[in-house]
PDB file of C-alpha atoms in Angstrom:
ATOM      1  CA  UNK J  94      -3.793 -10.368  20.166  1.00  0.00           C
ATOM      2  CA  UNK J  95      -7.433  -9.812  18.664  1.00  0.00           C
ATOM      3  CA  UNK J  96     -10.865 -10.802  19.325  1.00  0.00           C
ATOM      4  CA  UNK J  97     -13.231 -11.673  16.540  1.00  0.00           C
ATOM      5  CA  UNK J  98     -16.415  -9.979  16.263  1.00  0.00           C
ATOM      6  CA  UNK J  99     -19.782 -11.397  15.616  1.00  0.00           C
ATOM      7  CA  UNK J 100     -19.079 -11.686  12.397  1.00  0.00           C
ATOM      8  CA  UNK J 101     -15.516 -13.609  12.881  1.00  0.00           C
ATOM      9  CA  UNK J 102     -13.485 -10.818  12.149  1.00  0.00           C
ATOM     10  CA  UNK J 103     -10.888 -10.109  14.572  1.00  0.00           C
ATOM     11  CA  UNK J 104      -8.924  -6.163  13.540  1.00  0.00           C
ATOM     12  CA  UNK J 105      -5.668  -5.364  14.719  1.00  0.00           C
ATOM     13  CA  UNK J 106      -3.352  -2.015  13.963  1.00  0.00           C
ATOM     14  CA  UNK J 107      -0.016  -2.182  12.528  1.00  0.00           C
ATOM     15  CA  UNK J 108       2.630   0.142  12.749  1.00  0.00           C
ATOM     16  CA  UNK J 109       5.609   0.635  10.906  1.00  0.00           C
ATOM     17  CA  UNK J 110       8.882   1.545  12.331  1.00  0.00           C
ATOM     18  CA  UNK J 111      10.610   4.733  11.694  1.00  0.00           C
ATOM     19  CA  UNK J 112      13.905   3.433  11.428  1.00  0.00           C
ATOM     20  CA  UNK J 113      15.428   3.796   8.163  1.00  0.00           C
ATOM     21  CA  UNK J 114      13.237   6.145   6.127  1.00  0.00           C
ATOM     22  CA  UNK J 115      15.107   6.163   3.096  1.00  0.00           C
ATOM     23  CA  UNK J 116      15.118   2.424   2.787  1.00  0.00           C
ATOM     24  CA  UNK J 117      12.540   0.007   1.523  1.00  0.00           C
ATOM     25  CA  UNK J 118      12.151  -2.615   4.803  1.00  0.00           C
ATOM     26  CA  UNK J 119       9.427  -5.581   4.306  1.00  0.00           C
ATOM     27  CA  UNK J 120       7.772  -6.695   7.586  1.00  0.00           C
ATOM     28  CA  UNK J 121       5.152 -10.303   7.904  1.00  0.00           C
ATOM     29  CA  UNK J 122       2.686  -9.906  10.092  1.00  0.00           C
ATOM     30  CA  UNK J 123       0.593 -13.521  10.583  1.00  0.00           C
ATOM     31  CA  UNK J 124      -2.759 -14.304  11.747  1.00  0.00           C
ATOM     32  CA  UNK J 125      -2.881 -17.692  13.926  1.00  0.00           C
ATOM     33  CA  UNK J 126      -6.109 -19.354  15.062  1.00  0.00           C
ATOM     34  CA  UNK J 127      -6.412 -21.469  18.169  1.00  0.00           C
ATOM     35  CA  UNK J 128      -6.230 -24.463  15.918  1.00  0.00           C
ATOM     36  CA  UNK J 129      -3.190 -23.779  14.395  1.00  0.00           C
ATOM     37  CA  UNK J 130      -3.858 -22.249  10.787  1.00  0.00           C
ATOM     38  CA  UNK J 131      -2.619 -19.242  10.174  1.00  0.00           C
ATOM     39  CA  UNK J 132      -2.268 -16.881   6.968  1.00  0.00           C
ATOM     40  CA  UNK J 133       0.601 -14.063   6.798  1.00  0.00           C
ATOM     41  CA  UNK J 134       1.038 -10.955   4.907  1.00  0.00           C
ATOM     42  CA  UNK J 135       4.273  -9.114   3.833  1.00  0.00           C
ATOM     43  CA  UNK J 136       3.725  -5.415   4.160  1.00  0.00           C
ATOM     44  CA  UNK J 137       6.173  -3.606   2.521  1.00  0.00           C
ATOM     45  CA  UNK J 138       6.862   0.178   3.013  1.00  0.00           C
ATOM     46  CA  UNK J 139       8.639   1.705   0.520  1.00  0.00           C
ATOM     47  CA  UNK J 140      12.068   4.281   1.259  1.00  0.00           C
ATOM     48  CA  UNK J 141      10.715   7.868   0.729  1.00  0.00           C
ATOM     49  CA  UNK J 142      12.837  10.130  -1.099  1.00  0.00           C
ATOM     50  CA  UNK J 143      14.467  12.707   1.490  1.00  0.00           C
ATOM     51  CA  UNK J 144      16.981  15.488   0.457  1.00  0.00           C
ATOM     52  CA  UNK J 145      15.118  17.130  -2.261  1.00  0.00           C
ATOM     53  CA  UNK J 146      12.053  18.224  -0.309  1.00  0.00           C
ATOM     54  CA  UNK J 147       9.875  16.283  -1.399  1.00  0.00           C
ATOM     55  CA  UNK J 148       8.110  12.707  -0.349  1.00  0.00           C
ATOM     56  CA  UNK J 149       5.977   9.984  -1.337  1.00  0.00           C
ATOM     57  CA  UNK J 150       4.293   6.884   0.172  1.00  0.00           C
ATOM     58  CA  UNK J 151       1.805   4.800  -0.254  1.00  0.00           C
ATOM     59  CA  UNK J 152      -1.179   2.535   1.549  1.00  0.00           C
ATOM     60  CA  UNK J 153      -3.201  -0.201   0.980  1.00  0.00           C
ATOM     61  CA  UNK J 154      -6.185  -1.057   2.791  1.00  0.00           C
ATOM     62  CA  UNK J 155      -6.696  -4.123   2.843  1.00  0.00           C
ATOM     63  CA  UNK J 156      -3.238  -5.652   1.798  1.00  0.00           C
ATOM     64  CA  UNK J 157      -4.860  -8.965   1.416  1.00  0.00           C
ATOM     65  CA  UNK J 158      -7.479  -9.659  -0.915  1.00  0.00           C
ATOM     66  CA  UNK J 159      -9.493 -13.242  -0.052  1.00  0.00           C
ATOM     67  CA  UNK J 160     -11.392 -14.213  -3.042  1.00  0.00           C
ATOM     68  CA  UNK J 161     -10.430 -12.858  -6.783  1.00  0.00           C
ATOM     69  CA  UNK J 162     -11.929 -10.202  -8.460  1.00  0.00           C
ATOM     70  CA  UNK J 163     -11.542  -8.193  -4.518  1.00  0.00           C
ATOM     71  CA  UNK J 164     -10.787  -4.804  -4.344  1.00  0.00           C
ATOM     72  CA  UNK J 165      -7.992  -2.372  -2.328  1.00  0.00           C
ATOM     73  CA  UNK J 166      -8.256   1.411  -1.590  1.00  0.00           C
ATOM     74  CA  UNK J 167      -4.744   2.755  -2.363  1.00  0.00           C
ATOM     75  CA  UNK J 168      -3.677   6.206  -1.251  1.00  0.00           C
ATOM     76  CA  UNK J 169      -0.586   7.739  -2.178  1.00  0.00           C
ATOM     77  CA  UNK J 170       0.677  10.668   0.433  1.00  0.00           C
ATOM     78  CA  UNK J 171       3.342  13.790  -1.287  1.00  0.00           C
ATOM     79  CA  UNK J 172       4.588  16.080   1.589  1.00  0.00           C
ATOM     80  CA  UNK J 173       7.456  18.120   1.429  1.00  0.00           C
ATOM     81  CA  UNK J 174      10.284  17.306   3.621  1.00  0.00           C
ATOM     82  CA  UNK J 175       9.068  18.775   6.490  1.00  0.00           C
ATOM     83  CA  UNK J 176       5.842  16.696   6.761  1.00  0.00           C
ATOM     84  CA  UNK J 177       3.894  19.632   5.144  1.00  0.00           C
ATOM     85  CA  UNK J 178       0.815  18.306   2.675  1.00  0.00           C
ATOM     86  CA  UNK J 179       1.460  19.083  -1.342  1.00  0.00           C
ATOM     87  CA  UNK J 180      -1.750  19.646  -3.189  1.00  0.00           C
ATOM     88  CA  UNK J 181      -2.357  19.127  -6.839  1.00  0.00           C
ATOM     89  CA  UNK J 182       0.264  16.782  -7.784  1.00  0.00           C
ATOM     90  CA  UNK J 183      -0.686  14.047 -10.431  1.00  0.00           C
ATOM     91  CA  UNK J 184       0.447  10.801  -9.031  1.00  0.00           C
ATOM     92  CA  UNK J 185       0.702   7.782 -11.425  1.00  0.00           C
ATOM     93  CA  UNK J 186      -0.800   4.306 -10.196  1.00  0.00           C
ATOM     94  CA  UNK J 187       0.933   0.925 -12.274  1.00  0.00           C
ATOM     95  CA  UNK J 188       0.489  -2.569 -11.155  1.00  0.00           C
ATOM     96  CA  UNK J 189       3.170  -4.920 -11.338  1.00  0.00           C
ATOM     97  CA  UNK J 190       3.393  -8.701 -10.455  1.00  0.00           C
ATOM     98  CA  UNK J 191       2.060 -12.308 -11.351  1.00  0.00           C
ATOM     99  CA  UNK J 192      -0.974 -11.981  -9.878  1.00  0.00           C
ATOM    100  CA  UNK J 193      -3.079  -9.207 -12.497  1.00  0.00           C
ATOM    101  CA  UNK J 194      -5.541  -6.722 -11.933  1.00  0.00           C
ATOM    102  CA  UNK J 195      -6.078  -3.026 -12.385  1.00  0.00           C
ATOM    103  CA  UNK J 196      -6.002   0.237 -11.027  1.00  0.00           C
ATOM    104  CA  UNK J 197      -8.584   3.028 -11.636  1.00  0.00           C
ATOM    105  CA  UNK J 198      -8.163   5.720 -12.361  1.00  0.00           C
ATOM    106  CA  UNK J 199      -4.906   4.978 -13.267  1.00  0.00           C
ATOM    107  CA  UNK J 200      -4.014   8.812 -12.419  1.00  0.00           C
ATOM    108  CA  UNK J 201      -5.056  10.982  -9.567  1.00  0.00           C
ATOM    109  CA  UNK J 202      -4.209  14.691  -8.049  1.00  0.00           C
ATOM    110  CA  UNK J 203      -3.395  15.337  -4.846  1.00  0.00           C
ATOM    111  CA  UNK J 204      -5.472  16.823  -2.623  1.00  0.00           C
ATOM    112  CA  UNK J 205      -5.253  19.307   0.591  1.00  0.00           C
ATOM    113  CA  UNK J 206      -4.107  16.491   2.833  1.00  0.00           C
ATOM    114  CA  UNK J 207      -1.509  15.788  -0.004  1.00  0.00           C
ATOM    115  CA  UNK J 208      -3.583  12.437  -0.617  1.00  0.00           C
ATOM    116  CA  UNK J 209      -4.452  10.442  -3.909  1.00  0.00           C
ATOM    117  CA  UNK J 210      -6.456   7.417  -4.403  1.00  0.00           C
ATOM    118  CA  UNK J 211      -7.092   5.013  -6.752  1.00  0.00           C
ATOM    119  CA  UNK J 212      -9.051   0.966  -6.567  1.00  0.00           C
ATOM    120  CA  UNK J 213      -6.958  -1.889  -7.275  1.00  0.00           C
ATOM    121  CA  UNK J 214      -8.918  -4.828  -8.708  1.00  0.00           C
ATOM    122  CA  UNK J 215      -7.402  -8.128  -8.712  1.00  0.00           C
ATOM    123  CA  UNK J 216      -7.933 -10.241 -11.928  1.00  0.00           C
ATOM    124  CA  UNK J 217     -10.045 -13.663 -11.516  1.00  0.00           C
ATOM    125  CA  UNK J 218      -7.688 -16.120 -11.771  1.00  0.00           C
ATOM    126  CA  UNK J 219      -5.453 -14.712  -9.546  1.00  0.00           C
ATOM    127  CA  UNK J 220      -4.218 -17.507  -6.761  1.00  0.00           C
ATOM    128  CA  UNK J 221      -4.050 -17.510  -3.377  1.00  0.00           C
ATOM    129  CA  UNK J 222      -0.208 -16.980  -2.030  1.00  0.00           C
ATOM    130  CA  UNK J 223       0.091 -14.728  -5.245  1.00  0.00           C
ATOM    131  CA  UNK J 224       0.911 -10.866  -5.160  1.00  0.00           C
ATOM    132  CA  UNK J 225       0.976  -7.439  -6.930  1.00  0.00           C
ATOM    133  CA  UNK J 226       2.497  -4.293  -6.193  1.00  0.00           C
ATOM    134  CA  UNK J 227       1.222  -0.854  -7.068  1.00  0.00           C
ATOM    135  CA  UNK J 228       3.619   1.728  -7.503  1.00  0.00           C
ATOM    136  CA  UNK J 229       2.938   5.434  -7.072  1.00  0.00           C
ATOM    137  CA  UNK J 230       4.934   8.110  -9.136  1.00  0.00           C
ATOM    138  CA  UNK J 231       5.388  11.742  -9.437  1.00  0.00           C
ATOM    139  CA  UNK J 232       7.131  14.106 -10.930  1.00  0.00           C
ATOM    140  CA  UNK J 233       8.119  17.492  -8.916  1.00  0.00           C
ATOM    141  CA  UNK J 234      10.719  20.426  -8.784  1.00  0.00           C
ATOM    142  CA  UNK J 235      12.408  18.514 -11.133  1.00  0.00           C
ATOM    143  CA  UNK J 236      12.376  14.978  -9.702  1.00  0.00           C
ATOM    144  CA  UNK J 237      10.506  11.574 -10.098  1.00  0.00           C
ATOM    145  CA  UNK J 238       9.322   9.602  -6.835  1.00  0.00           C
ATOM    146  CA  UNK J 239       7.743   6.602  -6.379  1.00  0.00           C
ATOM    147  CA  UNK J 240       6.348   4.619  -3.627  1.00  0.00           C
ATOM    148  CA  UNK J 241       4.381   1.128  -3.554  1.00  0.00           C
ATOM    149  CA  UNK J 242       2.838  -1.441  -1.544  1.00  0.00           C
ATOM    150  CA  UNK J 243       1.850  -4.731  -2.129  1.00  0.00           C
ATOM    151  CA  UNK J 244      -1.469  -6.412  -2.540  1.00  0.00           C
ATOM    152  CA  UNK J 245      -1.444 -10.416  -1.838  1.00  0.00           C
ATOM    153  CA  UNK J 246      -4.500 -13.113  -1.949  1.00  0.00           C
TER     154      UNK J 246
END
């Protein structure tokens, strides 16, 4: 449960499970008012790729855009498999979905922390209760990885 602010914005953390690693698992998490409306997200984390070393993932923020033409900071994370930060990897942002919109840049490199960021855009005509993903890749020691989240209105 959340408080809003003066401003009517109430903030609240999620967390996702560690169960399952390897597997992509989809979670809603819905916002109810007193009077009864609500609005719900799907945040979807992605299965990172475990026995070769190597991982990706990736994070939006926000998930949910209100209003076309809004914007969402997406980082993609490469570690090995111990946890360990890889620097200087290009990852590859693409946008899938009904909804539009645009990444930029559409490529990024790593850095210390392992992290890469791009802006997704949404499009404006894109409706409300419509949704994008954007999909991370790389290629390293041989292997292609990809990660994505999606972006609703």
């Amino acid at each position: 449960s959340a408080v809003t602010d003066g401003l009517g914005k109430a903030t609240t953390v999620y967390t996702p499970g560690s169960a399952s690693p390897d597997q992509t698992v989809s979670d809603t998490v819905e916002a109810r008012l007193s009077n009864g409306s609500s609005r719900s997200v799907v945040i979807t984390r992605e299965g990172t790729e475990t026995g070769s070393g190597y991982s990706i993932t990736a994070t939006a923020k926000p998930t949910l855009l209100l209003g076309n033409n809004g914007s969402s900071s997406v980082t993609a994370t490469v570690t090995t498999s111990n946890g360990a930060p890889i620097g200087g990897v290009p990852v590859t942002f693409t946008v899938s979905g009904a909804a539009g919109g645009t990444v930029a840049p559409a490529t990024a490199v790593t850095d210390s922390s392992g992290n890469a960021t791009t802006v997704y855009t949404g499009d404006s005509v894109s409706a409300a209760g419509s949704a994008n993903a954007v999909t991370a890749s790389i290629t390293i020691g041989g292997g292609t990885y990809t990660a994505a989240v999606v972006i609703e209105y």
